[in-house]
JSON list of C-alpha atoms and ligand atoms in Angstrom, two decimals:
[
{"chain": "A", "resi": 181, "resn": "MET", "atom": "CA", "xyz": [2.49, 23.93, 1.36]},
{"chain": "A", "resi": 182, "resn": "SER", "atom": "CA", "xyz": [0.12, 21.31, 2.60]},
{"chain": "A", "resi": 183, "resn": "ASP", "atom": "CA", "xyz": [1.05, 18.45, 4.83]},
{"chain": "A", "resi": 184, "resn": "GLU", "atom": "CA", "xyz": [0.32, 16.03, 2.04]},
{"chain": "A", "resi": 185, "resn": "ASN", "atom": "CA", "xyz": [2.67, 17.82, -0.35]},
{"chain": "A", "resi": 186, "resn": "ASN", "atom": "CA", "xyz": [5.42, 17.78, 2.23]},
{"chain": "A", "resi": 187, "resn": "LYS", "atom": "CA", "xyz": [5.11, 14.08, 2.54]},
{"chain": "A", "resi": 188, "resn": "LEU", "atom": "CA", "xyz": [5.33, 13.70, -1.21]},
{"chain": "A", "resi": 189, "resn": "ASN", "atom": "CA", "xyz": [8.64, 15.52, -1.24]},
{"chain": "A", "resi": 190, "resn": "GLY", "atom": "CA", "xyz": [10.11, 12.76, 0.84]},
{"chain": "A", "resi": 191, "resn": "SER", "atom": "CA", "xyz": [11.48, 9.52, -0.46]},
{"chain": "A", "resi": 192, "resn": "ARG", "atom": "CA", "xyz": [9.59, 7.21, -2.66]},
{"chain": "A", "resi": 193, "resn": "ILE", "atom": "CA", "xyz": [9.43, 4.69, 0.13]},
{"chain": "A", "resi": 194, "resn": "ALA", "atom": "CA", "xyz": [8.02, 7.28, 2.52]},
{"chain": "A", "resi": 195, "resn": "ARG", "atom": "CA", "xyz": [5.37, 8.17, -0.03]},
{"chain": "A", "resi": 196, "resn": "GLU", "atom": "CA", "xyz": [4.34, 4.58, -0.50]},
{"chain": "A", "resi": 197, "resn": "LYS", "atom": "CA", "xyz": [4.11, 4.13, 3.24]},
{"chain": "A", "resi": 198, "resn": "HIS", "atom": "CA", "xyz": [1.81, 7.11, 3.40]},
{"chain": "A", "resi": 199, "resn": "THR", "atom": "CA", "xyz": [-0.30, 5.74, 0.54]},
{"chain": "A", "resi": 200, "resn": "ILE", "atom": "CA", "xyz": [-0.85, 2.34, 2.07]},
{"chain": "A", "resi": 201, "resn": "GLU", "atom": "CA", "xyz": [-1.68, 3.92, 5.41]},
{"chain": "A", "resi": 202, "resn": "ALA", "atom": "CA", "xyz": [-4.28, 6.19, 3.84]},
{"chain": "A", "resi": 203, "resn": "MET", "atom": "CA", "xyz": [-5.83, 3.25, 2.02]},
{"chain": "A", "resi": 204, "resn": "LEU", "atom": "CA", "xyz": [-5.95, 1.12, 5.12]},
{"chain": "A", "resi": 205, "resn": "HIS", "atom": "CA", "xyz": [-7.74, 3.89, 6.99]},
{"chain": "A", "resi": 206, "resn": "ILE", "atom": "CA", "xyz": [-10.43, 4.07, 4.31]},
{"chain": "A", "resi": 207, "resn": "TYR", "atom": "CA", "xyz": [-10.80, 0.31, 4.25]},
{"chain": "A", "resi": 208, "resn": "CYS", "atom": "CA", "xyz": [-10.82, -0.16, 8.00]},
{"chain": "A", "resi": 209, "resn": "ARG", "atom": "CA", "xyz": [-13.31, 2.63, 8.63]},
{"chain": "A", "resi": 210, "resn": "ASP", "atom": "CA", "xyz": [-15.80, 1.13, 6.17]},
{"chain": "A", "resi": 211, "resn": "HIS", "atom": "CA", "xyz": [-15.24, -2.53, 6.96]},
{"chain": "A", "resi": 212, "resn": "HIS", "atom": "CA", "xyz": [-14.45, -2.55, 10.65]},
{"chain": "A", "resi": 213, "resn": "GLN", "atom": "CA", "xyz": [-16.33, 0.58, 11.75]},
{"chain": "A", "resi": 214, "resn": "THR", "atom": "CA", "xyz": [-13.27, 2.25, 13.22]},
{"chain": "A", "resi": 215, "resn": "GLN", "atom": "CA", "xyz": [-12.94, 6.00, 13.70]},
{"chain": "A", "resi": 216, "resn": "GLY", "atom": "CA", "xyz": [-9.64, 7.66, 12.91]},
{"chain": "A", "resi": 217, "resn": "LYS", "atom": "CA", "xyz": [-7.51, 4.71, 13.90]},
{"chain": "A", "resi": 218, "resn": "LEU", "atom": "CA", "xyz": [-6.93, 1.23, 12.64]},
{"chain": "A", "resi": 219, "resn": "CYS", "atom": "CA", "xyz": [-8.19, -1.94, 14.21]},
{"chain": "A", "resi": 220, "resn": "ASN", "atom": "CA", "xyz": [-5.60, -4.43, 15.32]},
{"chain": "A", "resi": 221, "resn": "GLU", "atom": "CA", "xyz": [-5.82, -6.54, 12.18]},
{"chain": "A", "resi": 222, "resn": "CYS", "atom": "CA", "xyz": [-5.34, -3.58, 9.86]},
{"chain": "A", "resi": 223, "resn": "HIS", "atom": "CA", "xyz": [-2.58, -2.23, 12.05]},
{"chain": "A", "resi": 224, "resn": "GLN", "atom": "CA", "xyz": [-0.70, -5.50, 11.68]},
{"chain": "A", "resi": 225, "resn": "LEU", "atom": "CA", "xyz": [-1.10, -5.32, 7.94]},
{"chain": "A", "resi": 226, "resn": "LEU", "atom": "CA", "xyz": [0.19, -1.75, 7.91]},
{"chain": "A", "resi": 227, "resn": "LYS", "atom": "CA", "xyz": [3.22, -2.73, 9.97]},
{"chain": "A", "resi": 228, "resn": "TYR", "atom": "CA", "xyz": [3.87, -5.61, 7.61]},
{"chain": "A", "resi": 229, "resn": "ALA", "atom": "CA", "xyz": [3.63, -3.39, 4.53]},
{"chain": "A", "resi": 230, "resn": "HIS", "atom": "CA", "xyz": [5.95, -0.82, 6.06]},
{"chain": "A", "resi": 231, "resn": "ARG", "atom": "CA", "xyz": [8.47, -3.49, 6.90]},
{"chain": "A", "resi": 232, "resn": "ARG", "atom": "CA", "xyz": [8.39, -4.76, 3.33]},
{"chain": "A", "resi": 233, "resn": "LEU", "atom": "CA", "xyz": [9.06, -1.22, 2.11]},
{"chain": "A", "resi": 234, "resn": "ASP", "atom": "CA", "xyz": [11.89, -0.80, 4.61]},
{"chain": "A", "resi": 235, "resn": "THR", "atom": "CA", "xyz": [13.57, -3.91, 3.32]},
{"chain": "A", "resi": 236, "resn": "CYS", "atom": "CA", "xyz": [12.78, -3.34, -0.36]},
{"chain": "A", "resi": 237, "resn": "PRO", "atom": "CA", "xyz": [16.12, -3.92, -2.08]},
{"chain": "A", "resi": 238, "resn": "PHE", "atom": "CA", "xyz": [15.40, -1.20, -4.64]},
{"chain": "A", "resi": 239, "resn": "GLN", "atom": "CA", "xyz": [14.52, 1.69, -2.34]},
{"chain": "A", "resi": 240, "resn": "GLU", "atom": "CA", "xyz": [14.57, 4.93, -4.38]},
{"chain": "A", "resi": 241, "resn": "THR", "atom": "CA", "xyz": [14.71, 3.05, -7.66]},
{"chain": "A", "resi": 242, "resn": "LYS", "atom": "CA", "xyz": [11.84, 0.85, -6.64]},
{"chain": "A", "resi": 243, "resn": "PRO", "atom": "CA", "xyz": [9.72, -0.21, -9.62]},
{"chain": "A", "resi": 244, "resn": "ALA", "atom": "CA", "xyz": [5.96, -0.33, -9.41]},
{"chain": "A", "resi": 245, "resn": "CYS", "atom": "CA", "xyz": [5.17, -3.37, -7.34]},
{"chain": "A", "resi": 246, "resn": "ASN", "atom": "CA", "xyz": [3.40, -5.07, -10.23]},
{"chain": "A", "resi": 247, "resn": "GLN", "atom": "CA", "xyz": [6.54, -4.86, -12.33]},
{"chain": "A", "resi": 248, "resn": "CYS", "atom": "CA", "xyz": [8.80, -6.01, -9.57]},
{"chain": "A", "resi": 249, "resn": "GLN", "atom": "CA", "xyz": [10.47, -9.38, -9.85]},
{"chain": "A", "resi": 250, "resn": "VAL", "atom": "CA", "xyz": [10.81, -9.74, -6.12]},
{"chain": "A", "resi": 251, "resn": "HIS", "atom": "CA", "xyz": [7.42, -10.73, -4.78]},
{"chain": "A", "resi": 252, "resn": "CYS", "atom": "CA", "xyz": [8.21, -9.84, -1.24]},
{"chain": "A", "resi": 253, "resn": "TYR", "atom": "CA", "xyz": [4.75, -10.20, 0.27]},
{"chain": "A", "resi": 254, "resn": "SER", "atom": "CA", "xyz": [3.65, -13.56, 1.56]},
{"chain": "A", "resi": 255, "resn": "THR", "atom": "CA", "xyz": [0.67, -14.95, -0.32]},
{"chain": "A", "resi": 256, "resn": "MET", "atom": "CA", "xyz": [-1.66, -14.33, 2.58]},
{"chain": "A", "resi": 257, "resn": "MET", "atom": "CA", "xyz": [-0.54, -10.75, 3.11]},
{"chain": "A", "resi": 258, "resn": "ARG", "atom": "CA", "xyz": [-0.64, -10.03, -0.59]},
{"chain": "A", "resi": 259, "resn": "ASP", "atom": "CA", "xyz": [-4.24, -11.20, -0.77]},
{"chain": "A", "resi": 260, "resn": "ARG", "atom": "CA", "xyz": [-5.19, -8.99, 2.14]},
{"chain": "A", "resi": 261, "resn": "VAL", "atom": "CA", "xyz": [-3.42, -5.97, 0.70]},
{"chain": "A", "resi": 262, "resn": "LYS", "atom": "CA", "xyz": [-5.05, -6.56, -2.66]},
{"chain": "A", "resi": 263, "resn": "SER", "atom": "CA", "xyz": [-8.52, -6.48, -1.09]},
{"chain": "A", "resi": 264, "resn": "VAL", "atom": "CA", "xyz": [-7.68, -3.23, 0.67]},
{"chain": "A", "resi": 265, "resn": "MET", "atom": "CA", "xyz": [-6.42, -1.68, -2.55]},
{"chain": "A", "resi": 266, "resn": "ARG", "atom": "CA", "xyz": [-9.31, -2.87, -4.62]},
{"chain": "A", "resi": 267, "resn": "TYR", "atom": "CA", "xyz": [-11.67, -1.22, -2.19]},
{"chain": "A", "resi": 268, "resn": "ALA", "atom": "CA", "xyz": [-9.73, 1.91, -1.28]},
{"chain": "A", "resi": 269, "resn": "GLY", "atom": "CA", "xyz": [-8.08, 2.58, -4.64]},
{"chain": "A", "resi": 270, "resn": "PRO", "atom": "CA", "xyz": [-11.07, 4.21, -6.37]},
{"chain": "A", "resi": 271, "resn": "ARG", "atom": "CA", "xyz": [-11.94, 6.10, -3.19]},
{"chain": "A", "resi": 272, "resn": "MET", "atom": "CA", "xyz": [-8.45, 7.54, -2.90]},
{"chain": "A", "resi": 273, "resn": "THR", "atom": "CA", "xyz": [-9.07, 9.75, -5.91]},
{"chain": "A", "resi": 274, "resn": "LEU", "atom": "CA", "xyz": [-11.63, 11.73, -3.94]},
{"chain": "A", "resi": 275, "resn": "ARG", "atom": "CA", "xyz": [-9.98, 11.79, -0.56]},
{"chain": "A", "resi": 276, "resn": "HIS", "atom": "CA", "xyz": [-6.33, 12.00, -1.56]},
{"chain": "A", "resi": 277, "resn": "PRO", "atom": "CA", "xyz": [-6.18, 13.31, -5.15]},
{"chain": "A", "resi": 278, "resn": "VAL", "atom": "CA", "xyz": [-2.44, 13.99, -5.04]},
{"chain": "A", "resi": 279, "resn": "LEU", "atom": "CA", "xyz": [-1.50, 10.71, -3.51]},
{"chain": "A", "resi": 280, "resn": "SER", "atom": "CA", "xyz": [-3.64, 8.74, -5.89]},
{"chain": "A", "resi": 281, "resn": "LEU", "atom": "CA", "xyz": [-1.53, 10.05, -8.75]},
{"chain": "A", "resi": 282, "resn": "TYR", "atom": "CA", "xyz": [1.31, 8.14, -7.23]},
{"chain": "A", "resi": 283, "resn": "HIS", "atom": "CA", "xyz": [-0.83, 5.20, -6.65]},
{"chain": "A", "resi": 284, "resn": "LEU", "atom": "CA", "xyz": [1.70, 2.63, -7.72]},
{"chain": "A", "resi": 285, "resn": "LEU", "atom": "CA", "xyz": [0.82, 0.03, -5.15]},
{"chain": "A", "resi": 286, "resn": "ASP", "atom": "CA", "xyz": [-2.62, -0.28, -6.67]},
{"chain": "A", "resi": 287, "resn": "LYS", "atom": "CA", "xyz": [-1.01, -2.17, -9.49]},
{"chain": "A", "resi": 288, "resn": "LEU", "atom": "CA", "xyz": [-0.28, -5.02, -7.14]},
{"chain": "A", "resi": 289, "resn": "ARG", "atom": "CA", "xyz": [-3.56, -6.51, -8.28]},
{"chain": "A", "resi": 290, "resn": "GLU", "atom": "CA", "xyz": [-2.03, -7.26, -11.65]},
{"chain": "A", "resi": 291, "resn": "VAL", "atom": "CA", "xyz": [1.16, -8.96, -10.58]},
{"chain": "A", "resi": 292, "resn": "PRO", "atom": "CA", "xyz": [2.56, -10.74, -13.63]},
{"chain": "A", "resi": 293, "resn": "GLU", "atom": "CA", "xyz": [3.62, -14.34, -13.38]},
{"chain": "A", "resi": 294, "resn": "LEU", "atom": "CA", "xyz": [7.10, -13.84, -14.76]},
{"chain": "A", "resi": 295, "resn": "GLY", "atom": "CA", "xyz": [10.22, -14.05, -12.66]},
{"chain": "A", "resi": 296, "resn": "LYS", "atom": "CA", "xyz": [8.63, -15.99, -9.84]},
{"chain": "A", "resi": 297, "resn": "LYS", "atom": "CA", "xyz": [10.98, -16.48, -6.97]},
{"chain": "A", "resi": 298, "resn": "LYS", "atom": "CA", "xyz": [10.78, -18.87, -4.09]},
{"chain": "A", "resi": 299, "resn": "PRO", "atom": "CA", "xyz": [11.83, -17.44, -0.77]},
{"chain": "B", "resi": 778, "resn": "ZN", "atom": "ZN1", "xyz": [-9.58, -2.83, 10.27]}
]
């Protein structure tokens, strides 16, 4: 079994962490000319995204982020993550065909306006 499949057998949160990391690598490589590792800015964003997943109140029952009523990202971070996903999303299909099936985070770009909550 491939490494990627092993990761997919883990928790939903673990899978989403892996997805955002893979997307950030694609984005960073093409936008910041990095090789195999993230620049500081993208690393911060990754850490932020992982922390949001760690504290997601739903965990294994987590809905797709675009259907979630808890908009846990700050506006600034959400904008940054959306740019990464818009760029890396279509490219994931080629590089990570299995992961892209689970590409729930991509739907962040269509966050509905209902159930807005102020922190
Ligand atoms: Zn970068």
